[in-house]
GROMACS .gro file of C-alpha atoms in nm:
model
  295
    1MET     CA    1   2.519  -1.818  -1.521
    2ASP     CA    2   2.377  -1.517  -1.319
    3LYS     CA    3   2.036  -1.534  -1.157
    4LYS     CA    4   1.797  -1.294  -1.267
    5MET     CA    5   1.609  -1.016  -1.041
    6LEU     CA    6   1.339  -0.804  -1.100
    7PHE     CA    7   1.389  -0.505  -0.852
    8ILE     CA    8   1.054  -0.270  -0.824
    9TYR     CA    9   1.068   0.028  -0.596
   10ASN     CA   10   0.883   0.326  -0.488
   11PRO     CA   11   1.102   0.627  -0.484
   12LYS     CA   12   0.850   0.844  -0.304
   13ALA     CA   13   0.794   0.596  -0.021
   14GLY     CA   14   0.889   0.679   0.325
   15LYS     CA   15   1.015   1.036   0.253
   16ALA     CA   16   1.211   0.935  -0.027
   17LYS     CA   17   1.459   0.757   0.222
   18ILE     CA   18   1.565   0.476  -0.065
   19ARG     CA   19   1.711   0.769  -0.279
   20ASN     CA   20   2.047   0.771  -0.061
   21LYS     CA   21   2.058   0.389  -0.038
   22LEU     CA   22   1.993   0.278  -0.384
   23ALA     CA   23   2.332   0.228  -0.503
   24ASP     CA   24   2.449   0.028  -0.185
   25ILE     CA   25   2.129  -0.198  -0.230
   26LEU     CA   26   2.217  -0.273  -0.580
   27ASP     CA   27   2.566  -0.342  -0.470
   28VAL     CA   28   2.469  -0.601  -0.243
   29PHE     CA   29   2.229  -0.792  -0.533
   30ALA     CA   30   2.521  -0.734  -0.812
   31ARG     CA   31   2.767  -0.911  -0.543
   32ALA     CA   32   2.491  -1.174  -0.519
   33ASN     CA   33   2.551  -1.254  -0.849
   34TYR     CA   34   2.199  -1.133  -0.945
   35GLU     CA   35   2.124  -0.974  -1.319
   36ILE     CA   36   1.944  -0.674  -1.171
   37THR     CA   37   1.639  -0.543  -1.400
   38VAL     CA   38   1.559  -0.213  -1.196
   39PHE     CA   39   1.179  -0.070  -1.232
   40PRO     CA   40   1.102   0.247  -1.048
   41THR     CA   41   0.723   0.297  -0.988
   42GLY     CA   42   0.600   0.666  -1.094
   43ALA     CA   43   0.217   0.630  -1.015
   44ARG     CA   44  -0.017   0.394  -0.830
   45GLY     CA   45  -0.062   0.048  -1.005
   46ASP     CA   46   0.280   0.050  -1.193
   47ALA     CA   47   0.412  -0.215  -0.940
   48LYS     CA   48   0.090  -0.430  -1.001
   49LYS     CA   49   0.159  -0.389  -1.400
   50ALA     CA   50   0.523  -0.489  -1.375
   51MET     CA   51   0.460  -0.771  -1.136
   52GLU     CA   52   0.168  -0.899  -1.391
   53CYS     CA   53   0.385  -0.884  -1.704
   54ARG     CA   54   0.718  -1.004  -1.563
   55SER     CA   55   0.899  -1.314  -1.727
   56ARG     CA   56   0.896  -1.636  -1.583
   57ASP     CA   57   1.289  -1.598  -1.639
   58TYR     CA   58   1.330  -1.423  -1.301
   59ASP     CA   59   1.444  -1.609  -0.998
   60LEU     CA   60   1.355  -1.346  -0.763
   61VAL     CA   61   1.130  -1.026  -0.726
   62VAL     CA   62   1.225  -0.762  -0.461
   63CYS     CA   63   1.015  -0.482  -0.374
   64SER     CA   64   1.083  -0.173  -0.185
   65GLY     CA   65   0.828   0.084  -0.057
   66GLY     CA   66   0.529   0.067   0.205
   67ASP     CA   67   0.312  -0.194   0.249
   68GLY     CA   68   0.081  -0.071  -0.038
   69THR     CA   69   0.387  -0.134  -0.289
   70LEU     CA   70   0.397  -0.480  -0.142
   71ASP     CA   71   0.044  -0.520  -0.182
   72GLU     CA   72   0.071  -0.415  -0.554
   73VAL     CA   73   0.353  -0.677  -0.605
   74VAL     CA   74   0.149  -0.956  -0.460
   75THR     CA   75  -0.212  -0.861  -0.630
   76GLY     CA   76   0.006  -0.874  -0.986
   77MET     CA   77   0.190  -1.183  -0.915
   78PHE     CA   78  -0.145  -1.336  -0.830
   79GLU     CA   79  -0.321  -1.229  -1.144
   80SER     CA   80  -0.047  -1.325  -1.339
   81GLY     CA   81  -0.111  -1.708  -1.262
   82PHE     CA   82   0.244  -1.798  -1.134
   83LYS     CA   83   0.467  -1.741  -0.829
   84THR     CA   84   0.806  -1.602  -0.819
   85PRO     CA   85   0.970  -1.591  -0.473
   86ILE     CA   86   0.957  -1.205  -0.315
   87GLY     CA   87   1.221  -1.017  -0.112
   88TYR     CA   88   1.086  -0.684   0.056
   89ILE     CA   89   1.262  -0.400   0.154
   90PRO     CA   90   1.053  -0.188   0.364
   91ALA     CA   91   1.092   0.185   0.303
   92GLY     CA   92   0.737   0.329   0.410
   93SER     CA   93   0.610   0.519   0.700
   94THR     CA   94   0.447   0.224   0.913
   95ASN     CA   95   0.562  -0.130   0.773
   96ASP     CA   96   0.335  -0.334   0.981
   97PHE     CA   97   0.400  -0.632   0.762
   98GLY     CA   98   0.801  -0.620   0.733
   99GLY     CA   99   0.785  -0.587   1.115
  100SER     CA  100   0.583  -0.891   1.146
  101LEU     CA  101   0.845  -1.063   0.941
  102SER     CA  102   1.111  -0.904   1.184
  103LEU     CA  103   1.270  -0.740   0.857
  104SER     CA  104   1.515  -0.498   0.930
  105LYS     CA  105   1.443  -0.110   0.924
  106ASN     CA  106   1.798  -0.071   0.755
  107MET     CA  107   1.751  -0.097   0.415
  108VAL     CA  108   2.096  -0.234   0.300
  109LYS     CA  109   2.065  -0.489   0.602
  110ALA     CA  110   1.717  -0.584   0.464
  111ALA     CA  111   1.886  -0.616   0.090
  112GLU     CA  112   2.130  -0.855   0.264
  113THR     CA  113   1.867  -1.060   0.419
  114ILE     CA  114   1.712  -1.117   0.102
  115VAL     CA  115   2.041  -1.243  -0.084
  116GLY     CA  116   2.135  -1.487   0.261
  117GLY     CA  117   1.784  -1.561   0.403
  118ARG     CA  118   1.526  -1.825   0.367
  119THR     CA  119   1.218  -1.901   0.169
  120PHE     CA  120   0.851  -1.860   0.396
  121ALA     CA  121   0.555  -1.949   0.270
  122CYS     CA  122   0.326  -1.697   0.377
  123ASP     CA  123  -0.071  -1.675   0.380
  124ILE     CA  124  -0.235  -1.380   0.173
  125GLY     CA  125  -0.597  -1.290   0.163
  126SER     CA  126  -0.859  -1.316  -0.134
  127PHE     CA  127  -1.120  -1.024  -0.103
  128ASN     CA  128  -1.400  -1.089  -0.373
  129GLU     CA  129  -1.213  -1.066  -0.701
  130ASP     CA  130  -0.910  -0.870  -0.544
  131VAL     CA  131  -0.606  -0.985  -0.304
  132PHE     CA  132  -0.422  -0.852  -0.008
  133VAL     CA  133  -0.129  -0.919   0.206
  134TYR     CA  134  -0.198  -0.849   0.551
  135ILE     CA  135  -0.524  -0.633   0.619
  136ALA     CA  136  -0.856  -0.540   0.513
  137ALA     CA  137  -1.064  -0.305   0.710
  138PHE     CA  138  -1.350  -0.086   0.673
  139GLY     CA  139  -1.498   0.183   0.902
  140LEU     CA  140  -1.303   0.493   1.016
  141PHE     CA  141  -1.035   0.658   0.778
  142THR     CA  142  -1.110   0.406   0.472
  143GLU     CA  143  -1.315   0.674   0.306
  144VAL     CA  144  -1.031   0.912   0.352
  145SER     CA  145  -0.824   0.967   0.029
  146TYR     CA  146  -0.534   0.751   0.033
  147GLU     CA  147  -0.299   1.003  -0.139
  148THR     CA  148  -0.301   1.236   0.121
  149ALA     CA  149  -0.039   1.220   0.384
  150GLN     CA  150   0.115   0.882   0.521
  151ASP     CA  151   0.026   0.936   0.870
  152ALA     CA  152  -0.360   0.887   0.770
  153LYS     CA  153  -0.276   0.542   0.727
  154ASN     CA  154  -0.221   0.484   1.047
  155LEU     CA  155  -0.524   0.347   1.119
  156LEU     CA  156  -0.573   0.258   1.483
  157GLY     CA  157  -0.365   0.552   1.590
  158HIS     CA  158  -0.582   0.776   1.423
  159MET     CA  159  -0.889   0.619   1.511
  160ALA     CA  160  -0.817   0.670   1.908
  161TYR     CA  161  -0.700   0.998   1.841
  162LEU     CA  162  -1.020   1.050   1.682
  163LEU     CA  163  -1.246   0.885   1.935
  164GLU     CA  164  -1.067   1.105   2.225
  165GLY     CA  165  -1.177   1.406   2.045
  166MET     CA  166  -1.519   1.331   1.972
  167LYS     CA  167  -1.803   1.518   2.159
  168ARG     CA  168  -2.130   1.356   2.049
  169LEU     CA  169  -2.200   0.997   1.985
  170SER     CA  170  -2.399   1.111   1.671
  171SER     CA  171  -2.058   1.215   1.509
  172ILE     CA  172  -1.967   0.832   1.483
  173LYS     CA  173  -2.067   0.662   1.151
  174SER     CA  174  -2.162   0.318   1.161
  175PHE     CA  175  -2.217   0.019   0.952
  176PRO     CA  176  -2.504  -0.208   1.003
  177MET     CA  177  -2.368  -0.546   0.879
  178ARG     CA  178  -2.427  -0.906   0.878
  179VAL     CA  179  -2.113  -1.113   0.908
  180SER     CA  180  -2.133  -1.484   0.830
  181TYR     CA  181  -1.823  -1.733   0.923
  182GLU     CA  182  -1.808  -2.098   1.019
  183GLY     CA  183  -2.180  -2.145   1.033
  184ARG     CA  184  -2.240  -1.850   1.276
  185VAL     CA  185  -2.375  -1.522   1.200
  186ILE     CA  186  -2.349  -1.187   1.371
  187ALA     CA  187  -2.568  -0.892   1.311
  188ASP     CA  188  -2.465  -0.542   1.436
  189ASP     CA  189  -2.361  -0.206   1.393
  190PHE     CA  190  -1.985  -0.150   1.307
  191ILE     CA  191  -1.776   0.157   1.328
  192PHE     CA  192  -1.470  -0.008   1.230
  193GLY     CA  193  -1.344  -0.386   1.130
  194MET     CA  194  -1.034  -0.548   1.057
  195ILE     CA  195  -0.922  -0.884   0.902
  196THR     CA  196  -0.578  -0.944   0.948
  197ASN     CA  197  -0.271  -1.173   0.930
  198SER     CA  198  -0.019  -0.958   1.088
  199PHE     CA  199   0.127  -0.881   1.422
  200SER     CA  200   0.073  -0.515   1.425
  201VAL     CA  201  -0.149  -0.270   1.248
  202GLY     CA  202  -0.101   0.083   1.253
  203GLY     CA  203   0.224   0.053   1.415
  204PHE     CA  204   0.015  -0.100   1.728
  205LYS     CA  205   0.198  -0.438   1.829
  206ASN     CA  206   0.013  -0.734   1.941
  207ILE     CA  207  -0.340  -0.555   1.872
  208THR     CA  208  -0.445  -0.836   1.636
  209GLY     CA  209  -0.451  -1.111   1.950
  210LYS     CA  210  -0.190  -1.335   2.061
  211ASN     CA  211  -0.049  -1.634   1.924
  212VAL     CA  212  -0.069  -1.496   1.559
  213LEU     CA  213   0.071  -1.728   1.308
  214LEU     CA  214   0.136  -1.615   0.939
  215ASP     CA  215   0.104  -1.961   0.767
  216ASP     CA  216  -0.184  -2.103   0.964
  217GLY     CA  217  -0.453  -2.064   0.697
  218MET     CA  218  -0.648  -1.863   0.968
  219PHE     CA  219  -0.734  -1.450   0.980
  220GLU     CA  220  -0.770  -1.256   1.312
  221VAL     CA  221  -1.092  -1.067   1.281
  222THR     CA  222  -1.192  -0.775   1.502
  223LEU     CA  223  -1.504  -0.595   1.459
  224ILE     CA  224  -1.561  -0.268   1.674
  225LYS     CA  225  -1.939  -0.230   1.773
  226ARG     CA  226  -2.100   0.158   1.776
  227PRO     CA  227  -2.081   0.286   2.127
  228LYS     CA  228  -2.417   0.305   2.264
  229ASN     CA  229  -2.301   0.569   2.533
  230PRO     CA  230  -2.015   0.794   2.672
  231ILE     CA  231  -1.914   0.499   2.868
  232GLU     CA  232  -1.868   0.243   2.585
  233LEU     CA  233  -1.738   0.511   2.394
  234ASN     CA  234  -1.474   0.566   2.663
  235ASN     CA  235  -1.405   0.159   2.706
  236ILE     CA  236  -1.320   0.173   2.304
  237MET     CA  237  -1.084   0.445   2.308
  238VAL     CA  238  -0.885   0.323   2.631
  239SER     CA  239  -0.884  -0.042   2.466
  240LEU     CA  240  -0.706   0.096   2.189
  241LEU     CA  241  -0.446   0.311   2.340
  242ASN     CA  242  -0.377   0.001   2.540
  243HIS     CA  243  -0.346  -0.224   2.285
  244ASP     CA  244  -0.630  -0.435   2.451
  245ILE     CA  245  -0.890  -0.495   2.186
  246ASP     CA  246  -1.095  -0.805   2.374
  247THR     CA  247  -1.355  -0.612   2.545
  248ASP     CA  248  -1.730  -0.594   2.542
  249VAL     CA  249  -1.766  -0.364   2.276
  250MET     CA  250  -1.577  -0.553   2.027
  251TYR     CA  251  -1.607  -0.887   1.862
  252CYS     CA  252  -1.276  -1.064   1.829
  253PHE     CA  253  -1.250  -1.418   1.649
  254ARG     CA  254  -1.047  -1.637   1.410
  255THR     CA  255  -1.142  -1.806   1.079
  256ALA     CA  256  -1.032  -1.894   0.725
  257GLU     CA  257  -1.312  -1.728   0.534
  258LEU     CA  258  -1.612  -1.500   0.609
  259THR     CA  259  -1.915  -1.282   0.436
  260LEU     CA  260  -1.986  -0.926   0.537
  261GLU     CA  261  -2.300  -0.810   0.384
  262SER     CA  262  -2.462  -0.439   0.394
  263LEU     CA  263  -2.764  -0.274   0.270
  264GLU     CA  264  -2.519   0.018   0.165
  265SER     CA  265  -2.183   0.004   0.010
  266VAL     CA  266  -1.895   0.033   0.257
  267ALA     CA  267  -1.557   0.158   0.179
  268TRP     CA  268  -1.269  -0.078   0.215
  269THR     CA  269  -0.896  -0.024   0.255
  270LEU     CA  270  -0.673  -0.325   0.156
  271ASP     CA  271  -0.291  -0.297   0.306
  272GLY     CA  272  -0.382   0.075   0.339
  273GLU     CA  273  -0.465   0.139  -0.005
  274ASN     CA  274  -0.823   0.206  -0.130
  275GLY     CA  275  -1.001  -0.122  -0.177
  276GLY     CA  276  -1.329   0.015  -0.316
  277SER     CA  277  -1.683   0.044  -0.173
  278HIS     CA  278  -1.910  -0.275  -0.161
  279LYS     CA  279  -2.218  -0.401  -0.023
  280SER     CA  280  -2.114  -0.793  -0.024
  281VAL     CA  281  -1.782  -0.904   0.051
  282HIS     CA  282  -1.622  -1.263   0.099
  283ILE     CA  283  -1.294  -1.301   0.219
  284GLU     CA  284  -1.097  -1.594   0.222
  285ASN     CA  285  -0.750  -1.692   0.336
  286ILE     CA  286  -0.511  -1.833   0.102
  287CYS     CA  287  -0.282  -2.055   0.310
  288LYS     CA  288   0.082  -2.019   0.206
  289GLY     CA  289  -0.028  -1.800  -0.088
  290MET     CA  290   0.312  -1.622  -0.161
  291ASP     CA  291   0.681  -1.700  -0.077
  292ILE     CA  292   0.896  -1.416   0.098
  293ILE     CA  293   1.233  -1.394   0.197
  294VAL     CA  294   1.294  -1.370   0.559
  295LYS     CA  295   1.587  -1.400   0.783
   0.00000   0.00000   0.00000
């Protein structure tokens, strides 16, 4: 009997490049004896709904799109209450998580990996009542509409560019926060923060730290303090451009869970998509929370 596959794809991701590859991708799956249900998304939230309502009969769910599409699929899986192995064909503009998993940028080769690869149990994160795949972030760019150009999601690249062009420290918005983790408390003013489980962010490889593991139950946390003078501002800019985040103007640590509290609501992004505004956020690593197909 044929195996059953649900194939969810975003036809607009990555300048709609899947359009010319769709037939070849489906052929790879068909030759591997999959009975395929194809679901193209038309609007934000469609992938999540499709995943929530999927049948338990599916042996595999494959999604193609950017990291935001993968985020919706994983969120829908989490909310459905049961797991199905996930195959991922990166088709977005940056595809940080696909790069962390060493998935091919060639969409047909990525499909071949799915039918011939192995299952990898990978960490994901809980964010209050929500979930995310590899990054939760606040600060610069997280209040920008995520329906704008794809390059607005290149968080750190844009942040370095923005900082470089700033003439006045007063133009940088900061967020006073109390951060609690493992019995420790940090209270400071931050212009940006990210909680990650990835080898790269915004296309910047290794910026999340060294010896990152995707299945160790730990997040890498980076909190960038508000610069007090032009020298600190320059240090932040140089650190970002040189992919070196371990400086005196940043907190960098690993933890399985943390709580971030502020007096005012702070806008967040989850995997490059709008995560809402919150005064209190509790983030926890869900160790090996999803099964994804890798080489």
